[in-house]
Structure formats: C-alpha cells, structure tokens
Amino acid sequence: MVKTVLDKGWLAARSTEVEINGVQLTTTQPPTQPLNSPWMEASVPGTVLGTLLKNKLIPDPFYGLENEAIIDIADSGREHYTFWFFTTFECKLSNNQHVDLNFRAINYSAEVYLNGHKEVLPKGMFRRHSIDITDILHPDGQNLLAVLVYPPDHPGRIPPKGGQGGDHEIGKDVAAQYVEGWDWMTPIRDRNTGIWDEVSITVTGPVKLVDPHLASSFFDGYKRVYLHSTVELVNRNALVAECSLNIQVSTELEDGTFLVEHLETQHVSISAGANIHYTFPQLYLYKPNLWWPNGMGKQHLYNVEITVNVKGYGESDTWSHHFGFRKIESHIDSATGGRLFKVNGQPIFIRGGNWILSDGLLRLSKERYKTDIRFHADMNFNMMRCWGGGLAERPEFYYYCDLYGLLVWQEFWITGDCDGRGDPVSNPDGPLDHDLFLLCARDTIKLLRNHPSLALWVGGNEQVPPPDINAALKNDLQLHPYYMNLNNNGTSTITPLIKDPSQYLDGTRVYVQGSMWDGFADGKGEFTDGPYEIQNPEDFFKHDYYQYGFNPEVGNVGMPVAATIRATMPPEGWQIPLFKKLSNGYIEEVPNPIWTYHKYIPYSKPEKVHDQILSYGKPNDLDDFCLKAQLVNYVQYRALLEGYTSQMWSKYTGVLIWKTQNPWTGLRGQFYDHLLDQTAGFYGCRSAAEPIHVQLNLATYSVEVVNTTSEELSNVAIETSVWDLEGECPYYKTSEKLTVPPKKTISTFEMKYPKSKNPKPVYFLLLKLYDVSDNRIYSRNFYWLHLTGGDYKLLEQFRERRPPLKITSLTFIKGSSYEMRMHIQNTSKKPDSNAPLYRNNFIRRNGSFDESDSSESFDLLDGEKHEISLYEKIRRNFSRGHNKAKVSEVNGTGKGVAFFLHFSVHASKEENKKGEEDTRILPIHYSNNYFSLVPGEVMTVTISFEVPPGVTPRVTLHGWNHHDVHTVL
C-alpha cells in the first residue's frame, strides 16, 4: 500500500459566500490563486475555528476574554460554520491498481466532491470514511477535491450561567460534549466543525487488507505466548484472486536494525468481489520480551507486518503495526472494593490522571502528543483516563502511550451532565441515533484495539449508556476465555475448540459500564468521586479522607507561572485576587473577571481550609502570587499521591487526578499549562509517584517506604535530617537496615523533631532512602514544614538569606537540539559529616527515562564523579554536533538551604528586539525542577529541548532565596 497524507495546500470558504456548487468547484471553476475572497488557507486536519484563527479573522479564543467576541453557532445558525474545504492532489494509476480516499474523522457530516462526482459522508464525529475513487480519478493524474462540512445537528445554546455541557443539546449527537463549555472550559463557538483528523489516499493492488486484529495469549507462567491475527481481505477484481498471505514478526535491535523472529506464509483464494475474514494459524514464541507499564519495566514493542501478494500481480497491499506482548486483567478487589489491575500477572497500583484532549480547537499533532505523553511518563504516572466528554483519542496518542508505558482507560461519548441530568435536565436516553453511536463505537474499537497501552473500555463518565447501547457494548466487548481471570498462569494448552481471540471485536480487555461503577468510586454510580478543591495536606493521609477503593477523579488547584498569565491575558488580567476576610475567620479569594472566565479555582476553602497562599505571607504582585502558588501546587499534589500510596492495597487500589492538563488557557487542575510550561505540581507528582519512594505521613509523622515494584528491597536504610532557616541541622537520624517487601508500603519510625525541645516553628526535612552497601540513593524527598497551628510566613524573611551555588554545565548541541547536564551544588558550609549521600548518586530505575545508571563514572569538569550511561547516550546522539562547558559561581550572603530552585529556558535578550514579554522556549524536559539543596548537597539535572530557527537559548536559574535571575548558559 502506498499512502499519501493530504495535509497541505487546503483552502476554505464559508458556504454562504460560495455561489457555485461542488461539481463546479471540482471541474470548471476551482478557487483561483492567488487567494481571492472568500477563500483562505485552511488547517486540515483542523476545524473551522482553527482556520479562521490562522487567517486572523477572529481573535484568539484562548486569550483573555476574546472568546466572547466570537459569534456562537447558537446565535449565528449552523450555516455560519458550514464550510467548504478544497485541495488538489496528484494520483495516476497503473493497471489493476485501486485507490481509496480516506477520512479518519469528520465533524459532523459532509458532502465530498471529486472531479465532479459527489459522495455523501454520513453523520458521526468518531467514525472513519473510505471511498473507492479508482474510477473517478482524472486521466492526467490531476484531481480536484472539495468537501462541504456541516456542524453537529444539535450544537445547542449556552445558558447565561454556562454550566456543564451548556444546554446539553450536543448530547443528542455522537460528538464531543465538552464543546458547549464545562466548569473547566469555555464554549467552543463552532463546536469543532471540520475535517479534524487525517485525510489520505491509499493505493493498493486488486486485494486490500482491512482492520487486522492482533491478540496474544499466555501460558506456563508467561514463558509460552501465541500471537493470534485475523484480517479482512477485500477482492476488488472481477476475477478470483489467488493470494499468498504473509505475516512477519520482527523486533528492533539497539543499533536500529530489525531481527525477524517469525515469518508465516498462507495461501488463500478469494472469489471475485468478495470480502472474507482470514485467521492465521497462531504463531508461537518462547519467552518473548514483555511490554510493561511505566515504572514496572521496559516497553518492548515488536513490529508485525502483514502482506498480501496476488498471483499475476505481485504485492497488492501491506499493513504494519507495533505490538506489545502483555496481558491486562482487572477485577474488583475483595479487600478494598476497588478495581485492581494486573499486568502480566503483577498487581499495579494505579496513579494517573484524567485527560480531556491536547487542544480545544483540535490542533492535534504528533509533536504535541509526544510532549503530552512524555510529560505524563516523566511524572511517573502509569494510567491516563480519556474522559467521556472528550475524544476517542487518535492512534498517534496511543502510539506514544505504547512507547512511554501509559495505560489508557478509554471512555465512550456519554457523560451524566449531557445524558440524563443537569440544569436544564438533559435527554436521559443518550444520543438520538443509537445505531450511529454503536457504529462509531465499533469503528473506534477497530481503530485502537491493537495498542498494548489500551487497558479498558468504559461506557461513560458518571453515567452509563442507555440500556440497549450498554447491552450491545457488553456483548461486543465480552472477554475471550483466554483473558478471564481464571486463566492466569496455568498449564493450559490451546485447543481448536475455542474461537481464536483475534476473531472477536476485541475480547482482550474489560468493559466497565461507567466511571463510578464496578470497582470505581462506590461502584454503584453514586456521586462519590472528587473532591475537586484545595485540601489540608495532612487530610490526604487520614483513613476517612476517601471512603472507596479507587477514586476515578480527585481534583485540586493548578495555577500556572506568571509568564503564562502575561502571555495569555491583557494587563487587566494580571491583577491577583482580593483576599476577603469572612466573619468566621476564613479568607475568600475574589479573582478578577478574566481569571473567573478562565475557571480559576481558589487556594482557600472557607470553613474547611485556610488560604494556602496566604500561609506564606500576603503576595505583593503577580510574580509573588504565582511563585507562592507553585509552593502550594507542589505540596498539594505530592500529599495527594503520598496519601493514597500510604494506604496502598490496605484501602486503595488506585487514584486518577482530575485533571493533568488544560486543552485551553485554563487556571485549574493542571500539571502543565496550555503553552506547555510545567507547574511545580508536576514535580510534586514526579516525586510522590516514584516506583520506590520514601515519604512522611503528614497525619502521623511516621516515615514510610513505598515499594510498588515486584522485587523485594533489602539492605536499605533511611537518612533523616532536619534543617532550620539558619542553615543548622538540629536533628539527624539514620535508621537500622530495612527490608521492604514487593508491592508494599511499610511504616518505619516516627519523625520526632516536632516533639523535641524548642523545635523551630518552620523547618526543612530531608529524607533519603539509600543502599547501605554503596550509598546509592533510591529516593530523595524534601519537605518544608511548620509546627501545628503555624504557617510559613517566616519563609518571607528567609528569602534574603541567599546561599552560594556552583553550577557546572555540559551542553551538547546538534542542530536545533540541546541536551544539558547541570551539576548544581550548594556550597554553603555543611555540618561535619563523612556521609557521601550529599552527592545524590541515584540508582537507575528499570524502564525509566532518567538513564542515571552509575555503574561507571567520568570526570565532569570539576572532578566530581557522575554516571557514564547518560553521558554516553548523549555523546552518541550528538556525536556530529558540538558541545560546550561552563562553570557558574553564584555568590551568596549566608549559609543555608537553597530553596525551591527552578530552571527556565528563554530566547536570548538580543533576539527579543520587539520587547515581547514571553521569551520562554517551550516545551522543556527536565529530569528535576523546583528542587531544594541543603548545605553541601549536590544535584544533577538534565535538560533537553529544541530551539526555533535562528534562536540562541538562555538558561536561567531562579529560587525562593535566589530571586535574581542567574544565567547559566
């Protein structure tokens, strides 16, 4: 198969401004060049709103209050957002070739015109369309294509108070439901009308392959595995096709070559014009490399290629897909009542997040998906939930989840707000066309089912589908016997009496009817997810914080950095909230109207939680407010995850945070903003979700060790040190040797400093879990704490106590790619100690991306020893580039903790000639950020990024008590 993606050269025009029809557009009167009104350059894939924004015909709906200036489809009528899209492509066929025009998704229906021929594409946002255009291609190979795209049938109206899903009319269609607005999202004015996913043409011979299905089954303790595969074959000839059908399984070696592990050839005869389903004999593999979720092992992927050769023609079609051998099971745990997941027989404690989509205007791309998914893996998450009001995510999303080890919970397009409740009360029977819903669901299953990251299907968000749809999905997604819990690691043998798994629509994954049913929340559909606002950090650890075993949604704050506010709002949006004192002594935050429009969630909860930003002192301006918000973000999300893992398996089986990011410039529930800059909450999660982690139980002050891996942790100990604001260490303790069983959280000893004589009202706590034999560190965790009933206001004075730093950097440059190795040392005089833990020599985690294996070392500029594996990896990747080294000294005014240090990367000042406020280069991948160093301590941070053409990057360091900008590159 030869595939050509049609993603360039598109034009668009509003249908009411085009006076000719589709036949004329694609024969005698195509749009002329240069562009003439009403035609404009179009974004395909994309939406109408994306095209209008590209041509600056509307203001940026994500900036300030500009979305209010864009006419809503409810006021304009559907015709206003009904658009023509036009392009040309070249395709000339040889004998017995066939070509299809493919639309992977359109919202919501369309008329397609090609060289004067018309084809109507039926409704539904989540379905593929394929048109055989062999007989209507132009003889000279030059083809004219026009597509008239219609918005959803029921775009709805936005009530004055907004709300969850507007007036819920969009729920009558099979479409994304967030587009009428939510408590985290403003309405999308065109309801995402457009050719929003890939358009392509594919050329094959007389027989083509359609929707192969791959499945694997395991026996004898995962030593014996079988690959099952079924494919649909379509013979488009008027003659019988004698075919040679091949399946090949190969694996990529480290040097980029592929090793063929299996090659099977079968002969099949297909009648003229027939469609058949062919099932290969199962392929046997012994001890294959398994695919594991993030934190449990490596994500081994094989390449499976299926080819059909036709006698007298040759190769007719080919299909390939990466594939991971793994088995995913889940059941309701009897001990906790929560749903418990197993991968390859190993229980996995779920720590992940809820996902809406990358971008509210559906400006989707492989590059954006790669960053999104890598960010989630960098936070040590192992699952993403694709929320039912958003998308059936695209194959590119799943590819990167496969690559980075993120399990995916995929919901269908049902939400309680738009399907049976709300104000006004929504239609209780789901979409109007149930057959259309099921058609889209089945097509989505076929599109995504071969991805190893896909863990389960869920009927809907906080609601189940209507009874007939739910029954059909349960039937379509019933488990094959090989994937039922009873068939674990026994010695069963494959029998031909059981239907081949690849002949099922899926059959390998559990279907759960709703996000609060069957092991999630209370399991019965009551509203028992949440809460969604600021919390007292210690409350997360209390047994009564959350009653049920698996929380599918628990939310919190998510204020971005000040630079993002300035980049996404006019100056009137830079005003920080007013702090209104109530009669009960609590503070109510009153945000400015732009923050309110962008769904700001406050850092106080009157009558329960005192304002957490004010606990650091009243902020002076936007920069001060956002910096203090980052402190709170870090504390809140670290405590949230640590509280759940503190009771791993005894009370909980998993938790998913609402939500990980925003598909627009929102101000709540995010670990990185829409511009791709990370909040400190990102690094709070990264710390708390380590596979092996040492933590402080904030409710009991006991020090705990979390081991989520499948291996026992032995010969380890914990170093505990307390540091005051003067840089002294009044409390130091090392534990006895510990053994931590696999999949277990243990409590070790109480951290008694607060009960000691004359404890300081504000202090720092540093915990390190290390290997006693070589002092390598498994986990490092740094806290700032205050005594009961106190606050952090003393940290305001601490800002002037600036400790000296030494920063050694090694930078590798290849074209526009930069990799930096930063070696940061707090050169304050440390207390007398021979302990080598100051060097923070970390143990590499199996399957992680940190690549900090310290089995060998090299001298990095200043004589310190560092790990060779990452160095060698960078050196190989950048061998044809160049590198530079630099040592920066930051003089200090006193000794003490270097608190809350964070890097950022900017375009150099010389290149910011226009004086734009936002000079950041984004995205950036940091191995660590928002970190603190005690006197004498060393931290190594790696940074990787791409720079725009012609831009020289400038890397800067800031900190709570390093508030001046220090340039380190």
mmCIF file of C-alpha atoms in Angstrom, residues 101 236 291 329 353 363 421 431 440 442 446 454 489 504 531 554 596 603-604 625 660 690 855 874 948:
data_model
loop_
_atom_site.group_PDB
_atom_site.id
_atom_site.type_symbol
_atom_site.label_atom_id
_atom_site.label_comp_id
_atom_site.label_asym_id
_atom_site.label_seq_id
_atom_site.Cartn_x
_atom_site.Cartn_y
_atom_site.Cartn_z
ATOM 1 C CA LEU A 101 -9.885 8.435 -0.340
ATOM 2 C CA ARG A 236 -11.938 -5.694 -5.878
ATOM 3 C CA TRP A 291 5.506 -4.851 27.418
ATOM 4 C CA GLU A 329 -6.565 -8.097 33.788
ATOM 5 C CA GLY A 353 -4.699 11.404 35.606
ATOM 6 C CA ARG A 363 -4.959 21.445 16.645
ATOM 7 C CA ARG A 421 -29.212 15.154 34.484
ATOM 8 C CA PRO A 431 -27.803 10.304 21.576
ATOM 9 C CA CYS A 440 -18.927 4.777 15.879
ATOM 10 C CA ARG A 442 -17.312 -0.429 16.912
ATOM 11 C CA LYS A 446 -11.198 -1.489 15.418
ATOM 12 C CA LEU A 454 -5.197 0.371 25.836
ATOM 13 C CA ASN A 489 -0.512 -18.731 34.722
ATOM 14 C CA TYR A 504 -13.514 -11.148 18.497
ATOM 15 C CA PRO A 531 -13.319 16.347 45.904
ATOM 16 C CA VAL A 554 -9.943 13.821 42.607
ATOM 17 C CA THR A 596 -13.090 33.831 36.621
ATOM 18 C CA TYR A 603 -6.417 28.328 47.180
ATOM 19 C CA SER A 604 -8.851 28.598 50.074
ATOM 20 C CA PHE A 625 1.381 35.199 43.918
ATOM 21 C CA THR A 660 -3.471 16.634 34.314
ATOM 22 C CA GLU A 690 8.339 7.112 42.195
ATOM 23 C CA SER A 855 27.951 1.603 37.356
ATOM 24 C CA ILE A 874 24.067 11.933 24.823
ATOM 25 C CA PRO A 948 13.358 27.688 16.925
#
